[in-house]
Short mmCIF file of C-alpha atoms in Angstrom, two decimals:
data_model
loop_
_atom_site.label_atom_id
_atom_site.label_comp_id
_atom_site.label_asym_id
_atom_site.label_seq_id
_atom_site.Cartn_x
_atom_site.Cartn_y
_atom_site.Cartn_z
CA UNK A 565 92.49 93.41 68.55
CA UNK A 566 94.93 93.26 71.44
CA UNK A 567 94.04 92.26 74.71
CA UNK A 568 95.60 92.61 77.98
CA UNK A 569 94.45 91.11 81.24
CA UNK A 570 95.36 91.43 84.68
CA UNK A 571 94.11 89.50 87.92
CA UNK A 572 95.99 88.30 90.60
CA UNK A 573 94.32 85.55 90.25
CA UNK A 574 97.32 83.67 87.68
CA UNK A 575 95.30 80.92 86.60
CA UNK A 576 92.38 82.78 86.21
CA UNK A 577 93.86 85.26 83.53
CA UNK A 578 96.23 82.61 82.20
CA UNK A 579 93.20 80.30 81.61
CA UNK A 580 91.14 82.94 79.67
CA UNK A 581 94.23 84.28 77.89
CA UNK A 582 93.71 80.86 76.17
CA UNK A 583 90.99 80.08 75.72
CA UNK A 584 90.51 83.74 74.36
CA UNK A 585 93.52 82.76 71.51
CA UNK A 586 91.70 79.80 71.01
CA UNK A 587 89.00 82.11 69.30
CA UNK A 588 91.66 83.77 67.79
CA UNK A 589 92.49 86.84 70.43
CA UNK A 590 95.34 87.52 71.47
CA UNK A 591 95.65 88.21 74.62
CA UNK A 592 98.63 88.72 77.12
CA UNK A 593 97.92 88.60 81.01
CA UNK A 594 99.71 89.52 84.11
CA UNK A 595 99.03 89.62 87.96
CA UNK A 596 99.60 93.18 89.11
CA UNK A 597 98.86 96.63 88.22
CA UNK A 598 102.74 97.58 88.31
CA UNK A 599 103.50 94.83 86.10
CA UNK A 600 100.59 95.75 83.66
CA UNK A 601 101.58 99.30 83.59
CA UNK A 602 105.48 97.80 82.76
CA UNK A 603 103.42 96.15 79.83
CA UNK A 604 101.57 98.93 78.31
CA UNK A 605 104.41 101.44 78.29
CA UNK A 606 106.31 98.68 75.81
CA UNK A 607 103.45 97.95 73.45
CA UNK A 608 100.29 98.42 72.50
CA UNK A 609 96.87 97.68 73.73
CA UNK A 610 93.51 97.99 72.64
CA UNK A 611 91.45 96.82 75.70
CA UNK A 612 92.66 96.20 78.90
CA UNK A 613 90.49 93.88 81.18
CA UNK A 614 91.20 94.79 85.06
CA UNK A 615 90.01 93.01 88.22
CA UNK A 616 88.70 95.95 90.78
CA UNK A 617 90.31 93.90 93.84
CA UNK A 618 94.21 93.86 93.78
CA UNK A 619 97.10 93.71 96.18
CA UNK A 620 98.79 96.76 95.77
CA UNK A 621 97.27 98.61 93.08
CA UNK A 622 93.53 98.71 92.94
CA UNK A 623 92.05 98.04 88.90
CA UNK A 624 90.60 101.54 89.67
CA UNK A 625 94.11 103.14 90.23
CA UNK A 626 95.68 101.39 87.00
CA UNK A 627 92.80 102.92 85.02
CA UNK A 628 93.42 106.04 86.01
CA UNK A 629 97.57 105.87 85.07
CA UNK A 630 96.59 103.98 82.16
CA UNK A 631 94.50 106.97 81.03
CA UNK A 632 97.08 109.26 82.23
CA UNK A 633 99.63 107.32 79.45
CA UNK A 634 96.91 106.64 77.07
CA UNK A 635 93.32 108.04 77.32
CA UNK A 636 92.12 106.09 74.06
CA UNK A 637 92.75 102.50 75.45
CA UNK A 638 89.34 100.50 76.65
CA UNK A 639 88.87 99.45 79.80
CA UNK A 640 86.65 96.49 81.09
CA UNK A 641 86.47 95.86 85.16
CA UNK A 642 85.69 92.50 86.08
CA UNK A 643 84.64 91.89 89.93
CA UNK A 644 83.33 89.62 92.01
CA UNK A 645 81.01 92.56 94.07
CA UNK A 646 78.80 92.43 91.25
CA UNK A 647 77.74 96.17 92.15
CA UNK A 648 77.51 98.92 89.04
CA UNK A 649 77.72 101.53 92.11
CA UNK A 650 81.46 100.30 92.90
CA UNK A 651 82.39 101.65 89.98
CA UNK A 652 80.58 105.17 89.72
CA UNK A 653 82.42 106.02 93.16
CA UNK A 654 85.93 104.96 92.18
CA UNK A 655 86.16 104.92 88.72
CA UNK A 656 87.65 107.34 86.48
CA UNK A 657 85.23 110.47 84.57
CA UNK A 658 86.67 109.53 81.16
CA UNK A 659 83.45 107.42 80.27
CA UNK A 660 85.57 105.01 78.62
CA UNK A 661 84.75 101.86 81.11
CA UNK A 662 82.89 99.03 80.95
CA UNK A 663 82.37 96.14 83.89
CA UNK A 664 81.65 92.26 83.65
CA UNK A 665 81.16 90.35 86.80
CA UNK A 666 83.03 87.14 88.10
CA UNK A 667 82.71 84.03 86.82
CA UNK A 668 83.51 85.55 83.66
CA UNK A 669 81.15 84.69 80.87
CA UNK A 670 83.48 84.23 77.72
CA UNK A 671 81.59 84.77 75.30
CA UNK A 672 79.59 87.73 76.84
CA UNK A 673 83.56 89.25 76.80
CA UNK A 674 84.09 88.98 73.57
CA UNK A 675 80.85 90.27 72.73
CA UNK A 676 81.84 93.25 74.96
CA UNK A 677 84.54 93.78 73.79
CA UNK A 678 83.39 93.50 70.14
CA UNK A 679 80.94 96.57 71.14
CA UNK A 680 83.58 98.52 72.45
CA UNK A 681 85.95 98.18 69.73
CA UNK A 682 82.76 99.32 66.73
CA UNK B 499 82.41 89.24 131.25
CA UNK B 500 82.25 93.01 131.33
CA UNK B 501 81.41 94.11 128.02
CA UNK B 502 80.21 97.44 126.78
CA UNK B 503 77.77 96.88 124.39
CA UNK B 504 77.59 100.00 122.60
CA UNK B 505 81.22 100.13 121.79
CA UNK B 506 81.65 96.40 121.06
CA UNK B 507 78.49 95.71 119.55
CA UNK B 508 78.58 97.75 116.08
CA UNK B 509 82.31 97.52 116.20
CA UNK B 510 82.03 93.72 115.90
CA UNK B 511 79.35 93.67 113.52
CA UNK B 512 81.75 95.74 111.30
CA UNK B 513 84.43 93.34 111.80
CA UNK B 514 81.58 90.37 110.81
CA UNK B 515 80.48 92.43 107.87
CA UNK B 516 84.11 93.29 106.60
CA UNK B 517 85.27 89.14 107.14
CA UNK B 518 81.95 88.27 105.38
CA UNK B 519 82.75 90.57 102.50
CA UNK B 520 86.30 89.00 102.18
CA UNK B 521 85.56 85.91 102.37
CA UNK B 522 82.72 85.93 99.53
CA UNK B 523 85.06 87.67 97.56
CA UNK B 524 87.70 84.78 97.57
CA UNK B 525 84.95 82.16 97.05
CA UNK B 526 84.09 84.18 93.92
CA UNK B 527 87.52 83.90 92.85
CA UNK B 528 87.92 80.19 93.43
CA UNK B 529 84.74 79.86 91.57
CA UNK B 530 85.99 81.63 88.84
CA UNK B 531 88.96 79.68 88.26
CA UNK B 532 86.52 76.39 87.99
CA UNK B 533 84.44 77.94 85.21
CA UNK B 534 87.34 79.26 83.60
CA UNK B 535 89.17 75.44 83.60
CA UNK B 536 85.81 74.02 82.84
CA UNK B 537 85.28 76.20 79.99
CA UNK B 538 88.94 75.36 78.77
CA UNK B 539 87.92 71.74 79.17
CA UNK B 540 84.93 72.34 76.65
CA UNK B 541 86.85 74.40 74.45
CA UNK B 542 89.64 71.47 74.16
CA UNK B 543 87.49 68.66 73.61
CA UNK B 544 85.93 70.93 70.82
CA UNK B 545 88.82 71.28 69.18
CA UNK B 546 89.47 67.49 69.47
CA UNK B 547 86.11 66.78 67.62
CA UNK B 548 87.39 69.47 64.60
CA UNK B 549 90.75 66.98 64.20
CA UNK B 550 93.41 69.00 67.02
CA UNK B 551 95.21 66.33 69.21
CA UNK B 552 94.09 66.09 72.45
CA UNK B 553 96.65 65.47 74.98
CA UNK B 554 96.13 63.52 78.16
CA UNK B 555 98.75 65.38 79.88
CA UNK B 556 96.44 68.65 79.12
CA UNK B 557 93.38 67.14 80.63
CA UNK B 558 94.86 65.90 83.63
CA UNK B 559 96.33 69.40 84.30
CA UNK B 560 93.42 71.34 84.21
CA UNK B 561 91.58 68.50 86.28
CA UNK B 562 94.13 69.03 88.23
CA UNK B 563 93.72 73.12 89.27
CA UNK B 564 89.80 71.93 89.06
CA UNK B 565 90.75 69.74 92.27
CA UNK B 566 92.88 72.53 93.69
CA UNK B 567 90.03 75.58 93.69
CA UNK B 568 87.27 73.13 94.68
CA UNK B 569 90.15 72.23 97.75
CA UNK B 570 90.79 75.78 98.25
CA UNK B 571 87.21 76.81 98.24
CA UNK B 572 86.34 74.13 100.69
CA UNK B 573 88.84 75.65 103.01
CA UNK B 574 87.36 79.04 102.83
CA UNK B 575 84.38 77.88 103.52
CA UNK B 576 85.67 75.65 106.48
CA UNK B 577 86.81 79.04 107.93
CA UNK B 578 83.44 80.66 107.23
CA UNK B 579 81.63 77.90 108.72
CA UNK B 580 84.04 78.43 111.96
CA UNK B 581 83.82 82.64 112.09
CA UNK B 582 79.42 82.01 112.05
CA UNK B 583 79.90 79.26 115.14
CA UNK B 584 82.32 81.72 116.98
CA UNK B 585 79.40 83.63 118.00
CA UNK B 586 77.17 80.80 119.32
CA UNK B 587 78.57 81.14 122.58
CA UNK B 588 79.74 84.54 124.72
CA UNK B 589 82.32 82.72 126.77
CA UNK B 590 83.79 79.20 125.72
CA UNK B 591 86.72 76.96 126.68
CA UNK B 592 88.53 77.56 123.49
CA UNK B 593 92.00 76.77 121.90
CA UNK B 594 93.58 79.98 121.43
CA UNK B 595 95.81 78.84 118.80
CA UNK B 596 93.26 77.46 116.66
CA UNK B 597 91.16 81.08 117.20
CA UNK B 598 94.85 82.65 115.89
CA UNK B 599 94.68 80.56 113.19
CA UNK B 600 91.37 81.59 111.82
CA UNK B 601 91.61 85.23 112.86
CA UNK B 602 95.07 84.80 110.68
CA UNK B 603 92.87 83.09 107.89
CA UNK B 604 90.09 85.60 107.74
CA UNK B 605 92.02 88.60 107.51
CA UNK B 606 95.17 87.40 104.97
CA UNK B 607 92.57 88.73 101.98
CA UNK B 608 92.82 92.23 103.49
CA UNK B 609 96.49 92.39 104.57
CA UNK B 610 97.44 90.29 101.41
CA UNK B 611 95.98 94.07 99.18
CA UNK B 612 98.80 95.86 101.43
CA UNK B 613 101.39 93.23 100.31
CA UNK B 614 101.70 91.83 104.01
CA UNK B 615 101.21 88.15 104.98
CA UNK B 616 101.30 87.03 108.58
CA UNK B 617 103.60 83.93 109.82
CA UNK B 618 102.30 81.91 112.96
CA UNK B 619 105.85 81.11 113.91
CA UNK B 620 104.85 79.53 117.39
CA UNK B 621 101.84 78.02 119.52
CA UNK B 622 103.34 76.92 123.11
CA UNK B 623 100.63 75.28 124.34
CA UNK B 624 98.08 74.05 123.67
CA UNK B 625 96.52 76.74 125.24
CA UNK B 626 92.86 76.56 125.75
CA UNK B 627 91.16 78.69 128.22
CA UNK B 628 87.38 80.36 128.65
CA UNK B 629 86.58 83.38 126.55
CA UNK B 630 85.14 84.92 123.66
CA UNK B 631 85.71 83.26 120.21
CA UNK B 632 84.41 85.95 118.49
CA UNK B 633 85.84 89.13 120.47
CA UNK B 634 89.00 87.02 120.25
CA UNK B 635 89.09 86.90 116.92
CA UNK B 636 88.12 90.56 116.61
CA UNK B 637 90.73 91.52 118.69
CA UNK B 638 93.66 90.05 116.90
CA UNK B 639 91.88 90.71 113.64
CA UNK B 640 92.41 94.49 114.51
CA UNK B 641 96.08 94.27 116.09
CA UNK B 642 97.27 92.61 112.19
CA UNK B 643 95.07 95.14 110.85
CA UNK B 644 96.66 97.69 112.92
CA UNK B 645 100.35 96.40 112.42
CA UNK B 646 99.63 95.65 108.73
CA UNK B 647 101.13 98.86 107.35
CA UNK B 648 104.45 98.87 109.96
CA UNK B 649 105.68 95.51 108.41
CA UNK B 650 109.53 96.06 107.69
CA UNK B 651 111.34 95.28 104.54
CA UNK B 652 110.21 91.25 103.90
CA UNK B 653 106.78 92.43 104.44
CA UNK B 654 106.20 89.34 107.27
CA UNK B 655 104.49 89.58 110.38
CA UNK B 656 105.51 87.12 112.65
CA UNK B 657 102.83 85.97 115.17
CA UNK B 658 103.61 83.87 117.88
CA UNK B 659 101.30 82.32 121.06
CA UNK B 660 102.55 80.77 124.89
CA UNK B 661 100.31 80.01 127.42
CA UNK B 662 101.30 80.66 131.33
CA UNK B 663 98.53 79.15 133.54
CA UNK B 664 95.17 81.08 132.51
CA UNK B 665 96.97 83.70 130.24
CA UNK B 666 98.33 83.99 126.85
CA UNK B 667 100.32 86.04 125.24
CA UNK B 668 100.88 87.33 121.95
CA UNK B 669 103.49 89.08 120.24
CA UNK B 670 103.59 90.41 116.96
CA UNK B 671 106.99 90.83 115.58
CA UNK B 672 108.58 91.61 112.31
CA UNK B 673 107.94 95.47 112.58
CA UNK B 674 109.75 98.49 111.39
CA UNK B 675 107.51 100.53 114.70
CA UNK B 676 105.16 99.87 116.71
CA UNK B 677 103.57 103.69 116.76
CA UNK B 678 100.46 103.07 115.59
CA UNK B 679 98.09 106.61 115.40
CA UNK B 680 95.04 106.14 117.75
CA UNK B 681 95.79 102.29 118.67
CA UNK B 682 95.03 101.33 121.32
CA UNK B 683 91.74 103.06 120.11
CA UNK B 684 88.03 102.92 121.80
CA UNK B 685 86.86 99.51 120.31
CA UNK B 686 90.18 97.81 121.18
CA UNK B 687 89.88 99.56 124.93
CA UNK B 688 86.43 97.72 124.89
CA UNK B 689 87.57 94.94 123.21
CA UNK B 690 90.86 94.16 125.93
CA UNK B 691 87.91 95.53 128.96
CA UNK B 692 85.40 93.11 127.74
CA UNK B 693 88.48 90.08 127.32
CA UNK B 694 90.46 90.32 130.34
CA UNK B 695 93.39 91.65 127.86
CA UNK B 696 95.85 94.27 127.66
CA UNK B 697 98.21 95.58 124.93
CA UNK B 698 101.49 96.42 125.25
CA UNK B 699 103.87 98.55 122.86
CA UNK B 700 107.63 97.79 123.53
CA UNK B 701 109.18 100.56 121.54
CA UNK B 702 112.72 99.46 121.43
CA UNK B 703 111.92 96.31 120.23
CA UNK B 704 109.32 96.80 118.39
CA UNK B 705 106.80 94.40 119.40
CA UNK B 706 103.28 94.29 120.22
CA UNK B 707 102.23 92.11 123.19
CA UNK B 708 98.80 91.39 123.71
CA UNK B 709 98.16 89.40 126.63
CA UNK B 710 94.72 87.98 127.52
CA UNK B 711 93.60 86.33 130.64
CA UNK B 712 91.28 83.84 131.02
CA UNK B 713 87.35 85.10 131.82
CA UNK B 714 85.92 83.13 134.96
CA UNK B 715 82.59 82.77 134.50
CA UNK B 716 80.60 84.68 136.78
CA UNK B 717 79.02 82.95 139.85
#
C-alpha cells in the first residue's frame, strides 16, 4: 500500500509519514496540492490523505484533478472543522472519499485505510 | 461615535465569526502537530524497548517542535484573547499600531490560502488615539481582505502606519491596482462613517490610504 499525504502543515505530514513507516507504510508527503499533483502524475498511489484547508489549492480541488487523472485512487480528507456536511457540499460525486478529523488518530488511519483498501 | 447599527452590526459579527473560525482552525493545527510529535515520541521509545537505538539527538528534536507548537499556539491564543477584549469598550485610547498588528495577525490564515502575506514595514508613532478597537480592526481586516487578490508579483503587501496629531494614516502598498469591484462598499462606508475614516485610491500609484481620525467622545 502506497500512501501519499499532503498538509501544509510540514511537520504535521512529515511526522506521520514516519511514524506511518514505522508500522511499515510507506508513505510520501508534501505541502501543496500543485506539488501533490507533480507527485501523482510520476508514480503511483493507492490512497491519498488531503487536508480540506490549503493555500492555494483547496483538498477538495486536488480530489477532483486527482480523479480527473485517476478515478480509482482513495481519498481520505482530514480537517480540523470536524463537520461531515463540509464535505457533501464540496466534495466530489465519485463516492470514493472518506474523512478523519484533526488531531489525527493513527491508528484509526490505518484502520481506515485498511477498510478502504478490502 | 456615529454608527449605524444595522449596517455595522451583522457586518462585524461576520467579521467576529469568520476571525473565530480562523483562528480555531490554526489552534487545531498546532494541536495536531503535538499529538503527532507525542505519538512519535511513544512510537520511538517503543522501538527502544524492542532493541532499536534511541538517539538523544532524536528526542531532543521532537521536544523541540513540541516547544515550538505549544509557543505558537500560545500566540494564537494571545491574539484571540486580544480580538474578545477589543469589544469591551466602544471607544478607547488605543495604540493603533498594536490594533494593525493583530488585525495583521487575525487575518494572515485567510490571505495566507490566496498565497499573500502582509509586511508591517512601518509604525511612526506611537500613535495612540480614542476609537474603536474592534471597528478598527474590522476595518483594516477588510482593506487586506480587499487588496488580498491585487498583490503584484512577490505576493507582499506592505502596510505601513504615521500618526499626525489625532490622525493616522495607512497605506497599503505592494499592489499591481488598486480597482477593487464594489470597495469602498456599504459596510466599509459604515465602517469609515462610524470611525472618523476615509479611504483613498491613488490610481497611479497604486496605493490605498486609509486615514482615520481620532473620535472625541461626545459631551
Amino acid at each position: 500500500m502506497r500512501i501519499l499525504l499532503v498538509d501544509d502543515e510540514a511537520e504535521l505530514v512529515s511526522t506521520l509519514s514516519e511514524r506511518l513507516s514505522f508500522r511499515g507504510i510507506d508513505a510520501d508527503w508534501v505541502t501543496s496540492g500543485a506539488e501533490a499533483l507533480k507527485r501523482i502524475y510520476a508514480n503511483e498511489y493507492d490512497i491519498a490523505v488531503l487536508d480540506v484547508k490549503m493555500p492555494g489549492m483547496s483538498g477538495i480541488e486536488l480530489a477532483r484533478e486527482i480523479h480527473l487523472y485517476n478515478a480509482g485512487m482513495k481519498i481520505i480528507f482530514v480537517t480540523g472543522h470536524g463537520s461531515r456536511d463540509d464535505f457533501k457540499e464540496g466534495s466530489t460525486e465519485s463516492g470514493k472519499e472518506y474523512y478523519l478529523a484533526k488531531p489525527i488518530n493513527i491508528d484509526g488511519l490505518i484502520k481506515k485505510m485498511m477498510e478502504i483498501m478490502e | 461615535m456615529n454608527i449605524n447599527w444595522d449596517r455595522v452590526g451583522p457586518e462585524g459579527l461576520a467579521f467576529f465569526g469568520a476571525m473565530s473560525a480562523s483562528i480555531s482552525h490554526e489552534l487545531k493545527n498546532a494541536l495536531a502537530v503535538i499529538y503527532e510529535n507525542s505519538g512519535l515520541l511513544e512510537d520511538v521509545v517503543l522501538m527502544a524497548e524492542r532493541g532499536m537505538t534511541m538517539e538523544p539527538e532524536k528526542l531532543v528534536a521532537l521536544s523541540q517542535r513540541i516547544t515550538g507548537q505549544v509557543k505558537r499556539a500560545d500566540r494564537i491564543i494571545d491574539n484571540l484573547n486580544s480580538f474578545a477584549h477589543s469589544v469591551d469598550y466602544p471607544l478607547k485610547k488605543s495604540d493603533i499600531g498594536s490594533l494593525i498588528d493583530l488585525a495583521v495577525a487575525l487575518t494572515a490564515r485567510n490571505l495566507a490560502a490566496q498565497k499573500v502575506r502582509v509586511d508591517v514595514t512601518e509604525v511612526r508613532g506611537p500613535v495612540a488615539m480614542m476609537t474603536s478597537p474592534f471597528l478598527f480592526i474590522n476595518l483594516v481586516g477588510r482593506c487586506l481582505e480587499a487588496v488580498a487578490g491585487l498583490a503584484d508579483q512577490d505576493k507582499v503587501i506592505h502596510l505601513s502606519c504615521s500618526g499626525i496629531e489625532r490622525e493616522a494614516a495607512l497605506i497599503f502598498s505592494g499592489l499591481d491596482s488598486v480597482v477593487v469591484s464594489e470597495f469602498p462598499g456599504d459596510p466599509e462606508r459604515a465602517l469609515l462613517k462610524a470611525l472618523n475614516a476615509e479611504i483613498r485610491l491613488e490610481t497611479e500609484r497604486n496605493l490605498l490610504c486609509l486615514n482615520v481620525t481620532e473620535i472625541l467622545p461626545s459631551t
